[in-house]
Amino acid sequence: MVSRVRVWLNRTYAENVFFTDQLRRNPSDRAVEIHATHGDADSPVLAAADTAELEPEGLSPAAYVEYALAQCERRGIDVFVPRLHQAAVVAHRADFDAVGTALLAPPPEAVAVFHDKVIAYEAVKAIGVPVPPYHRVRTADELVAAVEELEEAGHRACFKPASGAGGVGFRMITRSPFSLTHLSGFPSPYVQLDMVVEALRQAEDSGEEQVDWLVMPRLEQPEVSVDCLTGPDNRLRMAIGRTKNGRRRGFTLHEQWLEPARLIAEGFGLHYLSNIQFRMFGDRPVLMDVNTRPAGGLHQLSLCGVNAPWAAVQLALGEDPGVIVPPFLGQDYTVVSGPRPLRAVTLPHQRVEESAEPLLPAVPAPADSVESARVTTAGAAQALPL
């Protein structure tokens, strides 16, 4: 009799409710139990899990590793998919192996390269992958110089944190003065250069912590996110591109996107699931970002007949799924939000010294008790006519 597989997702994105759905509906018909932890009691991932707990707040990376090891041992975790404190967790892979838990994450060397976008760009350039022009900026003077250089070359400048994920902190630079025009309609990602410069100078004068930004041209669509599955042997098992052009989404297997993704995934040992993003700079694709974790939109590959989460779990368990080629490419689609049930009661914050007993019920509350407890979760894929 084949035993069930116990998978843990820590403080992950709300969209990963679909990740858990796919693990349960795996083509091997294997029993899968999901354990989830989060800092927010109203995370839909907690409600979707078989067992769940609130995570203690304020743990250092080292303390979090101790917490994670205890979770894996107490919960009998077979596969851990770390997002929070990924770098610290993967540095202790041998400790997790010792308690019988496989980490579904790359080795620490790969995580370190792609934690810093400037280091990442320098590294991928060395293996022949094109990147856009970029400047590392920490001061107001450096920002002005970078923006002027890009504008003189005919580009629109933008910036984002050198370390970060999910588009947090991304802004586009404009020289238009602030006016009522900027207060009409929805909030915009555009920021006035003079306001940013003034904020930086004030921070410098007051001795506040410096920013660490990557300033680069605004890249054009389409945006293509290549979802990759790579084995511990550095061989790629899967590479499928998800295209985004405005509201319209689709899929591609064109080598102009897959080949550079393959070079990066295999060349840097991005074991298990990674997501490598490209956009257009002029008439050629260039690297935009590399995520050393499963993408929030990974579940959309189900429209191509592919269950990537399960293939990754198989690989982590030493059961090689082989090379995965989608049997078909799904039609173009869009992404809309939809309701997901929450736990019936919002729980109090967990204290570190509390009992090790689970803080959430082992099964989701019945549907009739959660009618008033709903959350809107982005990511439900819905097909559009061509």
Coordinates of C-alpha atoms in Angstrom, one line a residue:
M1 CA 0.0 0.0 0.0
V2 CA 1.4 3.4 -1.0
S3 CA 1.5 5.8 1.9
R4 CA 0.1 9.3 1.8
V5 CA 2.3 12.3 1.2
R6 CA 2.4 15.1 3.7
V7 CA 3.3 18.5 2.2
W8 CA 3.9 21.8 4.1
L9 CA 3.5 25.3 2.6
N10 CA 4.7 28.1 4.9
R11 CA 3.3 31.7 4.7
T12 CA 2.7 31.4 1.0
Y13 CA 0.6 33.4 -1.4
A14 CA -3.2 33.2 -1.4
E15 CA -3.1 31.9 -5.0
N16 CA -1.5 28.7 -3.7
V17 CA -4.9 27.4 -2.8
F18 CA -4.8 26.2 -6.4
F19 CA -1.4 24.6 -5.7
T20 CA -3.0 22.5 -2.9
D21 CA -5.9 21.7 -5.1
Q22 CA -3.6 20.2 -7.8
L23 CA -1.7 18.2 -5.3
R24 CA -4.9 16.5 -4.1
R25 CA -6.0 15.9 -7.7
N26 CA -2.7 14.3 -8.7
P27 CA -2.7 11.9 -11.7
S28 CA -1.0 9.2 -9.5
D29 CA -4.1 9.1 -7.4
R30 CA -1.9 9.3 -4.3
A31 CA -3.3 10.5 -1.0
V32 CA -1.9 13.9 -0.2
E33 CA -2.3 15.9 3.1
I34 CA -1.6 19.6 3.2
H35 CA -0.2 21.4 6.2
A36 CA -0.1 25.2 6.1
T37 CA 1.2 27.9 8.3
H38 CA 0.8 31.6 8.0
G39 CA 0.9 34.9 10.0
D40 CA -2.6 35.8 9.0
A41 CA -5.4 33.7 10.4
D42 CA -7.6 34.7 7.4
S43 CA -5.2 33.3 4.8
P44 CA -7.3 31.2 2.4
V45 CA -4.4 28.7 2.2
L46 CA -5.0 27.9 5.9
A47 CA -8.6 27.2 5.2
A48 CA -7.7 25.0 2.2
A49 CA -5.2 22.9 4.2
D50 CA -5.9 19.7 6.1
T51 CA -4.1 21.0 9.2
A52 CA -2.9 24.5 9.8
E53 CA -1.3 26.7 12.4
L54 CA -0.5 30.4 12.9
E55 CA 3.2 31.1 12.8
P56 CA 5.0 32.9 15.6
E57 CA 5.9 36.5 14.7
G58 CA 9.3 38.1 15.0
L59 CA 11.5 35.0 14.7
S60 CA 15.0 35.6 13.3
P61 CA 15.9 33.4 10.3
A62 CA 17.9 31.1 12.5
A63 CA 15.0 30.8 15.0
Y64 CA 12.6 30.2 12.1
V65 CA 14.8 27.2 11.0
E66 CA 14.4 25.7 14.4
Y67 CA 10.7 26.3 14.3
A68 CA 10.5 24.7 10.8
L69 CA 12.5 21.6 11.8
A70 CA 10.2 21.1 14.8
Q71 CA 7.1 21.4 12.5
C72 CA 8.5 18.9 10.1
E73 CA 9.3 16.4 12.8
R74 CA 6.1 16.8 14.8
R75 CA 3.9 16.8 11.7
G76 CA 5.7 14.1 9.8
I77 CA 6.3 16.3 6.8
D78 CA 7.6 14.5 3.6
V79 CA 8.0 17.6 1.4
F80 CA 8.4 21.2 2.6
V81 CA 7.9 24.1 0.1
P82 CA 9.5 27.1 1.9
R83 CA 8.8 30.6 0.9
L84 CA 9.4 32.7 4.1
H85 CA 13.1 32.6 5.1
Q86 CA 13.9 30.3 2.1
A87 CA 17.6 31.2 2.1
A88 CA 18.0 30.2 5.8
V89 CA 15.9 27.0 5.4
V90 CA 17.9 25.7 2.4
A91 CA 21.2 26.3 4.1
H92 CA 20.1 23.5 6.6
R93 CA 19.0 21.0 4.0
A94 CA 21.0 18.2 5.8
D95 CA 19.1 18.9 9.0
F96 CA 15.7 18.5 7.2
D97 CA 17.0 15.4 5.5
A98 CA 17.8 14.0 9.0
V99 CA 14.1 14.4 10.1
G100 CA 12.9 12.8 6.9
T101 CA 11.8 16.0 5.1
A102 CA 12.7 16.8 1.5
L103 CA 13.0 20.6 0.6
L104 CA 11.3 21.6 -2.6
A105 CA 13.7 24.5 -3.2
P106 CA 17.0 25.2 -4.9
P107 CA 20.4 24.9 -3.1
P108 CA 21.6 27.9 -1.1
E109 CA 24.1 29.0 -3.8
A110 CA 21.3 29.4 -6.4
V111 CA 19.0 31.2 -3.9
A112 CA 21.8 33.6 -3.0
V113 CA 22.5 34.6 -6.7
F114 CA 18.9 35.5 -7.4
H115 CA 18.2 37.2 -4.1
D116 CA 19.9 40.3 -5.4
K117 CA 18.8 41.4 -8.9
V118 CA 22.1 43.2 -9.7
I119 CA 24.1 40.1 -8.9
A120 CA 21.6 38.1 -10.8
Y121 CA 21.9 40.2 -13.9
E122 CA 25.7 40.1 -13.8
A123 CA 25.6 36.3 -13.4
V124 CA 23.2 35.6 -16.3
K125 CA 25.0 38.0 -18.6
A126 CA 28.1 35.9 -18.1
I127 CA 26.3 32.8 -19.6
G128 CA 25.0 34.7 -22.5
V129 CA 21.4 35.6 -21.4
P130 CA 20.5 39.2 -22.5
V131 CA 19.5 41.7 -19.8
P132 CA 18.4 45.3 -20.0
P133 CA 20.6 48.3 -19.2
Y134 CA 20.5 48.8 -15.4
H135 CA 22.0 51.0 -12.6
R136 CA 22.2 50.3 -8.9
V137 CA 21.1 53.4 -7.0
R138 CA 21.4 54.2 -3.4
T139 CA 21.4 58.1 -3.4
A140 CA 19.5 60.9 -4.9
D141 CA 22.4 61.9 -7.1
E142 CA 22.8 58.4 -8.4
L143 CA 19.1 58.3 -9.2
V144 CA 19.2 61.5 -11.2
A145 CA 22.3 60.4 -13.1
A146 CA 20.7 57.0 -14.0
V147 CA 17.4 58.5 -15.1
E148 CA 19.1 61.1 -17.2
E149 CA 21.3 58.5 -18.9
L150 CA 18.2 56.3 -19.7
E151 CA 16.2 59.2 -21.0
E152 CA 19.0 60.5 -23.2
A153 CA 18.9 57.0 -24.8
G154 CA 15.2 57.4 -25.4
H155 CA 13.9 55.1 -22.6
R156 CA 11.3 55.6 -19.9
A157 CA 13.0 55.0 -16.5
C158 CA 11.6 52.9 -13.7
F159 CA 12.9 51.5 -10.5
K160 CA 12.3 48.6 -8.1
P161 CA 14.1 47.2 -5.0
A162 CA 17.2 45.3 -5.8
S163 CA 15.9 42.6 -3.5
G164 CA 12.2 41.8 -3.5
A165 CA 9.4 39.8 -5.1
G166 CA 5.9 40.2 -6.5
G167 CA 6.3 43.6 -8.0
V168 CA 6.4 45.3 -4.6
G169 CA 8.1 48.7 -4.8
F170 CA 8.0 49.0 -8.6
R171 CA 7.5 52.6 -9.8
M172 CA 7.8 54.4 -13.1
I173 CA 9.4 57.8 -13.3
T174 CA 7.7 60.8 -14.8
R175 CA 8.8 64.5 -15.0
S176 CA 5.2 65.8 -15.2
P177 CA 4.5 68.0 -12.1
F178 CA 2.1 66.7 -9.6
S179 CA -1.4 68.0 -10.3
L180 CA -5.1 67.1 -9.8
T181 CA -4.7 64.8 -12.9
H182 CA -2.8 62.4 -10.7
L183 CA -5.7 62.3 -8.2
S184 CA -8.3 61.2 -10.8
G185 CA -9.0 57.6 -11.6
F186 CA -7.2 54.7 -9.9
P187 CA -3.8 55.2 -8.2
S188 CA -0.9 55.0 -10.7
P189 CA 2.5 53.5 -10.5
Y190 CA 4.0 56.7 -11.9
V191 CA 5.9 58.9 -9.4
Q192 CA 7.3 62.4 -10.0
L193 CA 11.1 62.5 -10.2
D194 CA 11.4 65.7 -8.2
M195 CA 9.3 64.2 -5.3
V196 CA 11.4 61.0 -5.3
V197 CA 14.6 63.0 -5.2
E198 CA 13.4 65.2 -2.4
A199 CA 12.4 62.1 -0.4
L200 CA 15.8 60.6 -0.9
R201 CA 17.6 63.8 0.1
Q202 CA 15.5 64.1 3.3
A203 CA 16.3 60.5 4.1
E204 CA 20.0 61.2 3.5
D205 CA 20.0 64.3 5.7
S206 CA 18.2 62.5 8.6
G207 CA 20.5 59.5 8.5
E208 CA 17.8 57.1 7.5
E209 CA 18.7 53.8 6.0
Q210 CA 19.6 54.1 2.3
V211 CA 17.5 52.7 -0.4
D212 CA 18.9 50.0 -2.7
W213 CA 17.1 50.2 -6.1
L214 CA 17.6 48.9 -9.6
V215 CA 16.9 51.6 -12.1
M216 CA 16.3 50.4 -15.7
P217 CA 14.2 51.1 -18.8
R218 CA 10.5 50.3 -18.8
L219 CA 10.3 47.0 -20.6
E220 CA 7.6 46.3 -23.1
Q221 CA 5.0 43.5 -23.4
P222 CA 4.6 40.7 -23.9
E223 CA 5.7 39.5 -20.6
V224 CA 6.5 35.8 -20.6
S225 CA 6.9 33.8 -17.4
V226 CA 8.6 30.4 -18.0
D227 CA 7.7 27.9 -15.3
C228 CA 10.6 25.5 -14.9
L229 CA 11.0 22.1 -13.2
T230 CA 14.7 21.1 -12.8
G231 CA 16.0 18.0 -11.1
P232 CA 18.8 17.8 -8.5
D233 CA 20.9 16.5 -11.4
N234 CA 20.5 20.0 -13.0
R235 CA 18.5 18.6 -15.9
L236 CA 15.4 20.4 -16.9
R237 CA 12.2 18.3 -16.8
M238 CA 9.8 21.1 -17.8
A239 CA 9.7 24.6 -19.3
I240 CA 6.5 26.2 -20.4
G241 CA 6.0 29.9 -21.0
R242 CA 2.9 31.8 -19.8
T243 CA 2.4 34.9 -21.9
K244 CA 0.8 38.1 -20.7
N245 CA -0.2 41.0 -22.9
G246 CA -2.6 43.3 -21.1
R247 CA -5.6 41.3 -19.9
R248 CA -4.9 38.5 -22.4
R249 CA -2.9 35.4 -21.2
G250 CA -1.7 32.4 -23.1
F251 CA 1.0 29.8 -23.5
T252 CA 4.1 29.4 -25.6
L253 CA 6.9 26.9 -26.3
H254 CA 8.9 29.2 -28.5
E255 CA 12.6 28.8 -28.0
Q256 CA 13.3 32.5 -27.8
W257 CA 11.8 32.3 -24.3
L258 CA 12.5 28.7 -23.4
E259 CA 16.2 28.6 -24.4
P260 CA 17.4 31.4 -22.0
A261 CA 15.2 30.0 -19.3
R262 CA 16.9 26.6 -19.8
L263 CA 20.3 28.2 -19.6
I264 CA 19.5 29.8 -16.3
A265 CA 17.6 26.9 -14.7
E266 CA 20.3 24.3 -15.6
G267 CA 23.3 26.6 -15.4
F268 CA 22.6 27.8 -11.8
G269 CA 21.0 24.7 -10.5
L270 CA 17.5 26.1 -9.9
H271 CA 16.3 22.7 -8.6
Y272 CA 12.6 21.9 -8.5
L273 CA 10.2 24.8 -9.3
S274 CA 11.4 28.2 -10.5
N275 CA 9.9 31.0 -12.5
I276 CA 11.9 33.0 -15.0
Q277 CA 10.4 36.2 -16.4
F278 CA 11.2 38.0 -19.6
R279 CA 10.0 41.1 -21.4
M280 CA 10.9 42.9 -24.6
F281 CA 13.7 45.5 -24.9
G282 CA 13.4 46.8 -28.4
D283 CA 13.0 43.8 -30.6
R284 CA 14.5 41.1 -28.4
P285 CA 13.5 39.4 -25.1
V286 CA 15.6 40.2 -22.1
L287 CA 15.5 38.8 -18.6
M288 CA 13.3 40.7 -16.1
D289 CA 13.4 38.6 -13.0
V290 CA 14.0 35.1 -11.6
N291 CA 12.0 33.6 -8.8
T292 CA 13.5 30.6 -6.9
R293 CA 10.1 29.4 -5.9
P294 CA 6.8 28.3 -7.5
A295 CA 5.0 31.1 -9.2
G296 CA 1.6 32.1 -8.0
G297 CA 0.2 31.5 -11.5
L298 CA 1.7 28.0 -11.8
H299 CA -1.7 26.3 -11.5
Q300 CA -2.6 28.0 -14.9
L301 CA -0.6 25.2 -16.6
S302 CA -3.5 22.9 -15.9
L303 CA -5.1 24.5 -18.9
C304 CA -2.3 22.7 -20.9
G305 CA -3.0 19.4 -19.2
V306 CA 0.0 19.7 -16.8
N307 CA 0.1 19.2 -13.1
A308 CA 3.4 20.9 -12.2
P309 CA 3.0 20.9 -8.4
W310 CA 2.6 17.1 -8.3
A311 CA 5.5 16.5 -10.7
A312 CA 7.7 18.6 -8.4
V313 CA 6.7 16.7 -5.3
Q314 CA 7.4 13.4 -7.1
L315 CA 10.9 14.7 -8.0
A316 CA 11.5 15.8 -4.4
L317 CA 10.6 12.3 -3.3
G318 CA 13.0 10.7 -5.7
E319 CA 10.3 9.6 -8.1
D320 CA 11.5 11.1 -11.4
P321 CA 8.4 12.2 -13.5
G322 CA 10.6 12.3 -16.7
V323 CA 10.5 15.1 -19.2
I324 CA 7.1 16.9 -19.2
V325 CA 5.8 18.2 -22.5
P326 CA 2.2 19.6 -22.5
P327 CA -0.1 17.5 -24.5
F328 CA -1.7 20.7 -25.9
L329 CA -1.5 24.4 -25.3
G330 CA -4.6 25.8 -23.8
Q331 CA -6.5 28.6 -25.5
D332 CA -6.0 32.2 -24.5
Y333 CA -7.6 33.2 -21.2
T334 CA -7.9 35.9 -18.5
V335 CA -7.5 35.9 -14.8
V336 CA -10.4 36.8 -12.5
S337 CA -11.0 36.8 -8.8
G338 CA -13.4 34.6 -7.0
P339 CA -14.5 33.6 -3.5
R340 CA -12.8 31.0 -1.3
P341 CA -14.0 29.9 2.2
L342 CA -12.1 31.0 5.3
R343 CA -11.9 29.4 8.7
A344 CA -15.1 30.1 10.5
V345 CA -13.5 32.1 13.4
T346 CA -10.6 34.5 13.2
L347 CA -8.0 33.2 15.6
P348 CA -6.0 35.1 18.2
H349 CA -2.3 35.7 17.4
Q350 CA -0.1 32.8 18.4
R351 CA 2.4 33.3 21.2
V352 CA 5.7 31.5 20.9
E353 CA 5.3 29.9 24.3
E354 CA 1.9 28.5 23.5
S355 CA 1.2 24.8 23.4
A356 CA 2.4 22.8 20.5
E357 CA -1.2 21.6 19.9
P358 CA -2.6 22.7 16.5
L359 CA -4.3 26.1 16.7
L360 CA -6.7 25.5 13.8
P361 CA -9.1 22.6 13.3
A362 CA -7.8 19.7 11.3
V363 CA -10.5 20.1 8.7
P364 CA -12.1 23.1 7.1
A365 CA -15.3 24.3 8.7
P366 CA -18.6 23.2 7.0
A367 CA -19.8 25.3 4.2
D368 CA -22.9 26.5 6.0
S369 CA -20.7 28.0 8.8
V370 CA -18.6 30.1 6.5
E371 CA -21.2 31.8 4.3
S372 CA -20.2 35.1 5.9
A373 CA -16.5 34.4 5.8
R374 CA -15.3 34.7 2.3
V375 CA -12.1 36.0 0.7
T376 CA -11.5 37.2 -2.8
T377 CA -8.5 35.2 -4.2
A378 CA -7.0 36.3 -7.5
G379 CA -5.9 33.6 -10.0
A380 CA -9.0 31.6 -11.1
A381 CA -8.2 30.9 -14.8
Q382 CA -11.0 31.3 -17.2
A383 CA -10.8 30.7 -20.9
L384 CA -11.5 33.5 -23.4
P385 CA -12.6 32.9 -27.0
L386 CA -9.8 33.5 -29.5

